[in-house]
XYZ file of C-alpha atoms in Angstrom:
602
model
C -0.083 0.001 -0.163
C 1.034 3.595 -0.976
C 0.927 6.569 1.493
C 1.205 9.966 1.264
C 4.177 11.909 2.717
C 4.084 15.089 2.222
C 2.339 17.985 0.056
C 3.215 21.296 -1.603
C 2.548 23.778 -3.885
C 5.224 25.966 -5.178
C 3.587 29.045 -4.257
C 0.910 28.977 -1.485
C -0.663 32.320 -2.789
C -3.345 31.115 -5.593
C -3.980 33.706 -8.493
C -7.019 33.388 -10.694
C -6.143 32.074 -14.119
C -2.774 30.321 -12.841
C -2.713 26.636 -12.492
C -2.042 24.675 -9.298
C 0.363 21.791 -9.659
C 0.853 20.163 -6.419
C 3.974 18.621 -5.666
C 2.972 15.096 -4.019
C 5.790 12.605 -2.260
C 4.383 8.825 -1.838
C 5.726 6.176 0.347
C 5.658 2.532 -1.299
C 5.123 -0.788 0.272
C 9.409 -1.349 0.180
C 10.269 2.347 1.624
C 11.297 4.054 -0.675
C 10.044 7.472 -1.875
C 8.564 8.679 -5.605
C 7.034 11.950 -6.735
C 5.477 10.164 -9.577
C 1.694 10.825 -10.723
C -0.198 7.205 -9.958
C -3.484 7.398 -11.826
C -5.708 4.873 -12.184
C -4.587 3.130 -15.261
C -1.234 2.811 -13.963
C -1.713 2.152 -10.403
C 1.406 1.377 -7.598
C 1.182 -1.458 -5.202
C -2.692 -1.875 -6.267
C -3.348 1.713 -5.599
C -4.195 4.756 -7.572
C -4.264 8.225 -5.828
C -7.594 10.232 -5.632
C -7.529 14.116 -5.790
C -10.122 16.397 -4.910
C -10.099 20.566 -5.023
C -12.377 22.379 -2.820
C -13.595 25.826 -2.804
C -14.200 27.212 1.136
C -16.383 30.337 0.967
C -17.280 32.484 4.264
C -20.850 33.189 4.127
C -19.045 36.691 4.055
C -17.791 37.915 0.695
C -14.216 39.073 1.305
C -12.709 41.412 -1.277
C -8.501 41.613 -1.482
C -6.625 44.914 -1.426
C -4.973 46.008 -4.648
C -1.929 46.691 -3.020
C -1.345 44.138 -0.920
C -3.521 41.115 -2.534
C -2.585 39.059 0.417
C -4.657 41.292 2.937
C -8.617 41.648 3.321
C -9.924 45.363 2.070
C -11.771 47.425 4.114
C -11.789 50.194 1.568
C -13.025 51.006 -1.908
C -12.556 53.950 -3.607
C -15.893 55.613 -4.720
C -13.534 57.685 -7.599
C -12.754 54.048 -9.469
C -15.751 53.199 -9.391
C -17.541 56.016 -10.803
C -14.351 56.265 -13.400
C -14.837 52.600 -14.559
C -11.477 51.713 -13.499
C -10.807 47.924 -12.856
C -12.678 47.334 -9.730
C -10.475 45.085 -8.532
C -7.689 48.300 -8.149
C -10.143 50.115 -5.852
C -9.984 47.977 -2.776
C -7.721 49.194 -0.220
C -6.577 46.960 3.258
C -6.448 50.450 5.848
C -6.799 53.895 5.456
C -2.951 54.461 5.659
C -2.713 51.681 2.349
C -4.790 54.084 0.488
C -2.736 57.220 1.658
C 0.479 55.348 0.653
C -0.349 54.685 -2.630
C -2.821 57.935 -3.338
C 0.475 59.484 -5.780
C -0.028 56.317 -8.314
C -3.597 56.086 -7.431
C -4.405 59.160 -8.871
C -2.871 58.684 -11.669
C -5.084 55.856 -12.852
C -7.859 58.450 -12.218
C -6.168 61.070 -14.703
C -5.814 58.473 -17.314
C -9.395 57.771 -17.128
C -10.114 61.143 -17.438
C -7.516 61.431 -20.176
C -8.991 58.686 -22.136
C -12.261 59.945 -22.356
C -11.245 63.648 -23.010
C -8.593 62.196 -26.099
C -10.995 59.369 -27.411
C -14.558 59.433 -26.184
C -15.712 55.840 -26.411
C -12.428 54.402 -26.445
C -12.461 54.375 -22.461
C -14.181 51.100 -22.886
C -11.894 49.852 -25.284
C -9.055 50.505 -23.218
C -10.630 49.239 -19.982
C -13.641 47.117 -20.456
C -11.698 43.830 -21.143
C -10.029 44.727 -17.167
C -13.307 45.427 -16.043
C -15.118 43.310 -12.993
C -18.572 43.365 -11.885
C -20.188 44.124 -8.784
C -19.336 47.102 -6.348
C -21.750 47.022 -3.359
C -23.579 49.776 -1.613
C -21.165 53.117 -1.125
C -21.204 54.356 1.932
C -18.719 57.513 3.158
C -15.083 57.125 3.865
C -11.555 59.102 3.451
C -12.082 62.344 2.409
C -15.089 61.531 -0.167
C -12.992 59.488 -1.852
C -13.501 55.818 -0.868
C -16.099 53.921 0.609
C -16.466 50.827 3.132
C -16.607 47.563 1.676
C -19.919 46.072 1.633
C -20.700 42.684 0.195
C -20.809 42.217 -3.909
C -21.071 39.714 -6.405
C -17.896 37.524 -7.035
C -15.778 39.856 -9.428
C -15.223 38.604 -13.399
C -11.547 39.057 -14.607
C -12.560 37.559 -18.203
C -11.571 33.736 -17.056
C -14.016 31.495 -17.935
C -16.169 29.467 -15.899
C -14.669 26.150 -14.918
C -15.665 22.861 -16.884
C -16.453 20.992 -13.697
C -19.720 21.694 -12.259
C -19.378 23.077 -8.147
C -20.683 20.674 -5.682
C -21.559 21.453 -2.434
C -20.389 19.023 0.058
C -20.699 20.317 3.090
C -21.810 23.250 5.421
C -20.683 23.839 8.895
C -19.338 26.987 11.242
C -20.299 29.547 8.650
C -18.234 27.676 5.948
C -19.597 26.095 2.897
C -17.270 23.715 0.748
C -17.688 23.674 -2.777
C -16.030 20.200 -4.401
C -14.141 22.203 -7.754
C -12.610 19.306 -9.173
C -10.920 15.821 -9.490
C -8.016 16.382 -10.652
C -4.369 16.836 -9.311
C -4.184 20.024 -10.972
C -6.739 23.314 -10.640
C -6.378 26.706 -12.383
C -8.325 28.930 -9.833
C -11.608 31.146 -11.549
C -13.023 34.589 -10.634
C -15.583 32.777 -8.557
C -12.570 31.891 -6.252
C -10.853 35.044 -5.540
C -10.789 35.954 -1.424
C -11.564 32.489 -0.278
C -9.066 29.459 0.759
C -8.395 26.819 -1.533
C -8.343 22.667 -0.369
C -6.336 20.517 -1.922
C -6.568 16.351 -0.679
C -4.868 13.468 -2.071
C -6.035 9.805 -0.911
C -4.890 6.363 -1.829
C -7.183 4.092 -3.312
C -7.661 0.194 -3.661
C -7.641 0.013 -7.122
C -10.011 -3.155 -7.300
C -12.545 -2.233 -4.212
C -12.388 1.436 -5.149
C -11.820 2.246 -1.279
C -9.756 4.122 0.274
C -6.998 2.618 1.823
C -5.263 5.335 3.986
C -6.493 8.917 5.670
C -6.552 11.693 3.146
C -4.056 14.131 3.247
C -5.221 17.575 3.024
C -3.739 21.061 1.711
C -4.921 24.677 2.489
C -3.904 27.362 0.546
C -4.134 31.150 1.127
C -6.834 33.280 0.246
C -7.011 33.316 -4.103
C -6.365 36.556 -5.163
C -6.931 38.153 -8.756
C -4.111 38.752 -11.047
C -2.912 41.818 -10.889
C -3.723 43.687 -14.311
C -1.244 46.894 -15.237
C -3.425 50.221 -16.865
C -3.037 49.850 -20.495
C -1.142 50.953 -22.402
C -2.477 52.851 -25.445
C -1.215 53.317 -29.185
C -0.514 56.672 -29.875
C -0.455 58.297 -33.160
C 2.585 60.116 -34.284
C 3.249 62.740 -37.821
C 0.521 63.177 -40.316
C -1.834 60.088 -39.240
C -4.985 61.713 -39.457
C -4.377 62.066 -43.633
C -4.578 58.300 -43.583
C -7.559 57.596 -41.734
C -10.866 56.740 -43.071
C -14.288 58.510 -42.088
C -14.291 55.692 -38.778
C -10.831 56.705 -37.959
C -9.172 53.412 -38.957
C -6.487 53.034 -41.344
C -7.209 53.981 -44.759
C -4.675 52.338 -46.821
C -3.729 48.193 -46.222
C -0.365 48.857 -46.227
C 0.017 49.178 -42.169
C 1.509 47.226 -39.625
C 2.587 46.707 -35.992
C 6.082 45.263 -34.776
C 6.365 44.284 -31.022
C 9.942 43.973 -29.403
C 9.925 42.690 -25.991
C 12.709 40.963 -23.708
C 10.145 38.958 -21.446
C 13.069 37.629 -18.936
C 13.826 33.787 -19.123
C 12.664 31.761 -16.151
C 16.202 30.506 -15.317
C 17.341 33.859 -14.832
C 14.216 34.937 -12.712
C 15.482 34.091 -9.613
C 14.481 35.168 -6.153
C 18.454 36.714 -5.471
C 18.595 38.858 -8.620
C 14.629 40.054 -7.871
C 14.574 39.501 -4.182
C 11.689 42.581 -4.303
C 9.173 40.760 -6.598
C 7.150 38.522 -4.457
C 7.951 34.850 -5.002
C 4.474 34.076 -6.608
C 4.788 36.645 -9.022
C 8.053 35.356 -10.163
C 7.087 32.162 -10.406
C 6.934 30.633 -14.086
C 2.963 29.480 -14.072
C 2.132 32.778 -13.048
C 4.591 35.108 -15.455
C 3.475 33.099 -18.282
C -0.114 33.602 -18.084
C 0.600 37.370 -17.355
C 3.195 37.637 -20.499
C 0.336 36.255 -22.619
C -2.280 37.964 -21.644
C -0.429 41.432 -22.255
C 1.624 40.243 -25.237
C -1.243 39.396 -27.075
C -3.598 42.017 -25.939
C -1.298 44.266 -27.854
C -2.692 42.704 -31.348
C 0.802 43.188 -33.025
C 1.130 42.210 -36.715
C 5.026 41.063 -35.819
C 6.277 39.731 -32.710
C 9.810 40.057 -31.653
C 10.972 38.198 -28.195
C 14.090 37.611 -26.681
C 15.280 35.396 -24.071
C 12.203 33.004 -24.543
C 13.345 29.514 -23.182
C 13.383 26.846 -25.879
C 11.130 24.475 -23.679
C 8.657 27.256 -22.868
C 8.624 28.216 -26.713
C 7.623 24.794 -27.650
C 5.296 23.595 -24.984
C 3.791 27.011 -24.183
C 4.021 30.062 -26.607
C 4.254 28.714 -29.977
C 1.056 26.500 -29.251
C -0.781 29.314 -27.406
C -0.080 32.091 -29.658
C -1.013 29.774 -32.796
C -4.246 29.606 -31.101
C -4.261 33.704 -31.754
C -3.624 33.388 -35.683
C 0.640 33.810 -34.929
C 2.914 31.094 -36.893
C 6.377 31.015 -35.236
C 9.958 30.979 -35.509
C 12.528 30.081 -33.583
C 16.437 30.632 -33.037
C 18.477 29.315 -29.505
C 21.527 30.358 -28.232
C 24.740 28.388 -28.988
C 24.896 27.350 -25.699
C 23.248 25.626 -22.541
C 22.692 27.748 -18.881
C 22.190 25.010 -16.026
C 19.339 25.693 -13.990
C 19.161 23.366 -11.328
C 17.928 20.104 -13.009
C 17.712 20.138 -16.877
C 19.534 22.415 -19.126
C 17.641 25.505 -20.021
C 18.288 26.887 -23.441
C 17.071 30.767 -24.535
C 16.583 31.951 -27.764
C 15.033 34.977 -30.049
C 11.369 34.193 -31.258
C 9.730 35.938 -34.113
C 5.840 35.427 -34.534
C 3.903 36.580 -37.443
C 0.028 36.905 -38.042
C -1.067 33.649 -40.794
C -3.850 36.298 -42.140
C -1.060 39.303 -42.621
C 1.801 37.520 -43.802
C 3.576 34.524 -45.002
C 7.116 33.203 -44.353
C 9.817 33.785 -47.346
C 12.897 32.991 -45.809
C 14.981 32.429 -42.348
C 18.933 33.677 -41.575
C 20.528 32.128 -38.266
C 23.060 34.311 -37.187
C 25.503 32.456 -34.580
C 27.645 35.092 -33.616
C 30.018 32.205 -32.473
C 30.902 31.244 -35.721
C 31.448 34.572 -37.253
C 33.783 34.762 -34.002
C 35.404 31.799 -34.690
C 36.186 32.801 -38.416
C 37.158 35.930 -37.302
C 39.851 34.113 -35.303
C 41.263 32.213 -37.828
C 41.114 34.679 -40.223
C 43.125 38.146 -38.060
C 44.383 36.649 -34.898
C 47.505 35.321 -34.251
C 47.869 31.494 -33.194
C 48.925 32.584 -29.813
C 46.299 34.197 -29.032
C 43.567 32.475 -30.075
C 42.756 30.898 -27.169
C 42.279 33.950 -25.393
C 40.668 35.597 -28.368
C 37.832 32.814 -28.553
C 37.133 32.711 -24.827
C 36.159 36.835 -24.907
C 34.102 36.192 -28.288
C 32.444 33.058 -27.860
C 29.862 34.420 -25.958
C 26.479 32.332 -27.506
C 24.516 35.354 -28.783
C 22.412 35.028 -31.964
C 20.107 36.897 -33.918
C 16.823 35.277 -36.248
C 16.220 37.413 -39.742
C 13.294 36.715 -41.213
C 11.783 37.667 -44.778
C 8.281 37.737 -44.736
C 5.613 38.592 -47.380
C 3.210 40.923 -46.760
C -0.506 39.577 -47.847
C -1.460 43.632 -48.379
C 0.002 45.777 -51.045
C 0.964 49.241 -50.766
C 2.737 50.403 -54.255
C 0.054 51.360 -55.515
C -0.764 51.365 -59.616
C 2.736 52.036 -60.714
C 3.498 48.568 -59.689
C 0.428 46.071 -60.090
C 0.972 42.586 -58.576
C 4.586 44.021 -56.916
C 5.452 41.060 -53.944
C 5.396 43.436 -50.685
C 8.666 41.870 -49.051
C 9.703 42.994 -45.318
C 12.684 41.595 -43.479
C 12.641 41.767 -39.650
C 15.767 40.893 -37.490
C 15.411 39.714 -34.203
C 18.493 39.828 -31.888
C 19.518 39.771 -28.119
C 23.328 41.149 -27.794
C 26.086 40.202 -25.251
C 25.108 41.103 -21.632
C 28.675 41.414 -19.883
C 29.316 45.702 -19.073
C 33.242 44.898 -19.636
C 33.105 43.344 -23.208
C 32.216 46.721 -24.848
C 34.272 45.842 -27.592
C 31.818 42.395 -28.430
C 29.083 43.967 -28.487
C 29.946 46.368 -30.964
C 31.445 43.366 -33.340
C 28.493 41.560 -32.705
C 26.332 44.532 -33.942
C 28.651 44.992 -36.665
C 28.301 41.406 -37.683
C 24.372 41.553 -38.066
C 24.576 44.971 -39.520
C 26.754 43.516 -42.287
C 24.672 40.478 -43.016
C 21.535 42.768 -43.511
C 23.767 44.708 -46.033
C 24.154 41.761 -48.067
C 20.444 41.241 -48.056
C 19.357 44.925 -48.721
C 21.837 45.012 -51.886
C 20.043 41.106 -52.884
C 16.590 42.999 -52.857
C 14.685 46.097 -52.312
C 13.285 45.339 -49.264
C 12.327 47.409 -46.195
C 13.957 46.710 -42.731
C 13.368 46.253 -39.295
C 16.191 45.817 -36.420
C 14.283 44.781 -33.228
C 15.935 43.423 -29.915
C 17.558 43.723 -26.384
C 20.782 45.158 -27.668
C 22.142 45.917 -23.830
C 23.509 48.967 -24.892
C 22.254 52.277 -23.445
C 21.818 55.470 -25.992
C 25.310 57.119 -27.068
C 27.037 53.878 -26.501
C 29.089 52.570 -29.859
C 26.666 50.021 -30.650
C 23.635 52.371 -30.498
C 25.728 55.089 -32.534
C 26.915 52.416 -35.478
C 23.104 51.417 -35.613
C 21.563 55.002 -35.435
C 23.978 57.328 -37.106
C 25.615 54.597 -39.540
C 28.916 54.875 -38.079
C 31.551 55.583 -35.038
C 33.114 58.211 -34.029
C 36.669 57.017 -34.202
C 37.346 59.262 -30.699
C 34.548 57.544 -29.159
C 35.896 56.107 -25.588
C 34.520 52.862 -26.022
C 36.975 52.044 -29.096
C 39.712 52.444 -26.463
C 38.712 48.679 -25.138
C 39.854 46.763 -27.777
C 42.042 43.909 -26.683
C 42.131 41.910 -29.710
C 42.456 44.685 -32.087
C 39.137 43.260 -34.089
C 37.842 46.814 -34.093
C 41.022 48.751 -35.986
C 40.469 50.694 -38.114
C 37.221 52.446 -37.028
C 36.477 53.891 -40.400
C 35.419 49.947 -41.148
C 32.700 50.611 -38.194
C 29.784 51.392 -40.613
C 27.024 50.485 -42.523
C 24.875 52.238 -45.712
C 21.078 51.024 -43.701
C 19.544 54.049 -43.456
C 18.128 52.843 -39.999
C 16.571 55.217 -37.548
C 15.141 54.582 -34.071
C 11.580 54.301 -34.315
C 10.894 55.735 -30.977
C 12.875 59.164 -31.868
C 9.508 60.052 -33.620
C 7.940 60.160 -30.403
C 10.491 63.359 -29.787
C 9.788 65.145 -32.779
C 5.835 64.375 -33.021
C 3.712 63.056 -29.798
C 2.322 65.378 -27.315
C 3.955 66.967 -24.645
C 2.886 63.917 -22.011
C 5.001 61.140 -24.121
C 8.090 63.491 -25.159
C 8.364 63.972 -20.881
C 9.183 60.167 -21.291
C 12.029 60.578 -23.811
C 15.409 61.745 -23.591
C 15.888 65.085 -25.580
C 19.553 64.408 -25.095
C 19.475 61.362 -27.084
C 16.128 60.542 -28.738
C 15.399 57.477 -26.974
C 12.874 56.497 -23.925
C 14.077 57.147 -20.421
C 14.432 53.592 -19.880
C 13.262 50.102 -21.328
C 14.756 48.080 -18.674
C 14.014 48.816 -14.921
C 15.157 47.018 -11.776
C 16.794 47.971 -8.121
C 20.413 47.827 -9.749
C 19.748 49.695 -13.397
C 17.619 51.818 -15.254
C 17.873 52.668 -18.529
C 17.355 51.849 -22.537
C 18.575 48.731 -23.993
C 15.939 47.735 -26.013
C 14.870 49.281 -29.506
C 13.445 48.828 -32.908
C 15.053 50.376 -35.482
C 13.746 50.712 -39.355
C 15.001 52.097 -42.797
C 13.662 55.270 -43.546
C 13.449 55.194 -46.825
C 11.067 52.243 -47.290
C 8.924 52.863 -43.964
C 6.888 55.368 -42.060
C 6.046 55.514 -38.107
C 2.235 55.779 -37.709
C 2.417 54.695 -34.205
C 3.975 54.128 -30.963
C 3.529 52.295 -27.807
C 3.010 54.713 -24.811
C 5.967 54.507 -22.570
C 5.879 53.642 -18.916
C 6.409 56.667 -16.504
C 7.074 56.980 -12.715
C 3.008 57.059 -12.455
C 2.626 54.289 -14.377
C 5.202 52.649 -11.963
C 4.085 52.314 -8.023
C 6.476 54.694 -6.085
C 10.049 52.559 -5.260
C 9.009 49.731 -7.694
C 11.280 47.956 -9.790
C 10.409 45.282 -12.499
C 9.475 42.879 -12.442
C 6.383 43.401 -10.596
C 3.185 41.457 -10.154
C 1.585 43.606 -12.696
C 4.298 43.412 -15.224
C 5.891 40.030 -15.390
C 9.326 41.047 -16.913
C 12.070 43.237 -16.185
C 12.107 45.287 -19.736
C 9.280 47.134 -20.800
C 7.711 45.953 -24.659
C 8.237 48.445 -27.020
C 5.334 48.552 -30.159
C 5.767 50.652 -33.345
C 3.231 50.756 -35.893
C 4.587 51.309 -39.959
C 3.773 52.419 -43.285
C 4.923 50.686 -46.364
C 6.392 53.320 -48.407
C 5.445 53.153 -52.361
C 8.468 52.569 -54.190
C 7.199 55.336 -56.422
C 7.939 58.090 -53.262
C 11.143 56.498 -52.746
């Protein structure tokens, strides 16, 4: 007979939409321990495990604090209800909690007002998909802005109801137990918010169907709603009104949007590096769902993701984004990172909408191969080993040529194919290897130049370049050359950057977000650095805040139509770094809308 020794969950805080998978340790007849699942089809020692999940629901409805989701709410902001801000953001556990969060909270009200003033009915589009039902009776509270929390209908955050019908199993002491699942795993729903879950597993005799041991219960803390960040809007830039029809939609089919996002690989998302982020918000089961919601919510035509683990690509992102109409291409790095048990490899993943583009060609750039060729050609034999140790950093780039299923060429080129080249890369991170960063970027650009020579094709260069504005890699990308007096050129122990005159390229690249400085409203220009024409930050941790991510485009063949608004101090809670419960990466996503320039106008 088997018996249950121990049960625990990776995170004790259950979140709506995030699958709970208990870790069950069994003791077998021979005294050995096992963590394998023992189901009815594969019994062990004549037994299998029966699983049950219950929701323990008090007669009194419990709401949770939007700032401290493990605490019960006592206050509700009346202004949020009137402004139709997601109702889960209106709850606070104490007056002090509300007061401390007021600076950030007031920004939510300002954004809601701005959305109405600027976009009219767009408010429903911005906030509707995050809204929850039910608000309860409103009484006087903090300066007339809050109310005491009253009983209200259960909130609905967009999750579907469980397919397994809830069964009332017991009522006692003011509590009701609802049986919600008979599987080992369970995904909490909106109905579970504010309630404790109970997991039971018991060995059952495979022949008699009678339990042969005592049940092993495990109780969670209260279920919390999945924190959702305030939606980021797509801001028109340039003379966009000239391209809109009477309904405000793009009049030409030659427009598309591109997202670039370093999603923070799970192997790097450790409690040691991000100790300020709650462990439940750092767990992959939570982050993957939060990231997917965010990415899908942008509705981009092309997605360039970095730090995508190979197993997560195959098991999660590729199949999940396929459901949303995306085709996937992937290139992993050329080395593995040991993360405790299996080896994990991250890489770059490019997705595109099948109804907007088709795949023409794929190029894989392995900087290690280029380093080996360079070393063989120019490095003296005695220095080859040291050169390879410095240059072999396993970074890669994925270049994809797509054909648009739309045309913007006009009558001068009927039936002409509209091709697009999209480069997605993740450049080396080490601060003391500035020569390697620059060499990798230069190698990528030279490869793109060869593609440009072979075809008249618009180009996008997206990714995490691990290089701040003003650095030599950024200068090469944005200016087409590096000043010979640039201080970073002084660090060149292998002599691979000499002469500086060779550090050039002929692609007319421009940073998409530089359009914000020239053409965006004042509130968006304030989130830009006027000296570099780049965002103030795209990466925000306790140890670093700055811009590392970019979307570059060839300005002779593409025009920027719109840009995803940037985050600022009001968008992030005071003293908060990334990742956080709301934002599941230490980077922020960049998204740009483009229009193809007809060949007749080039």
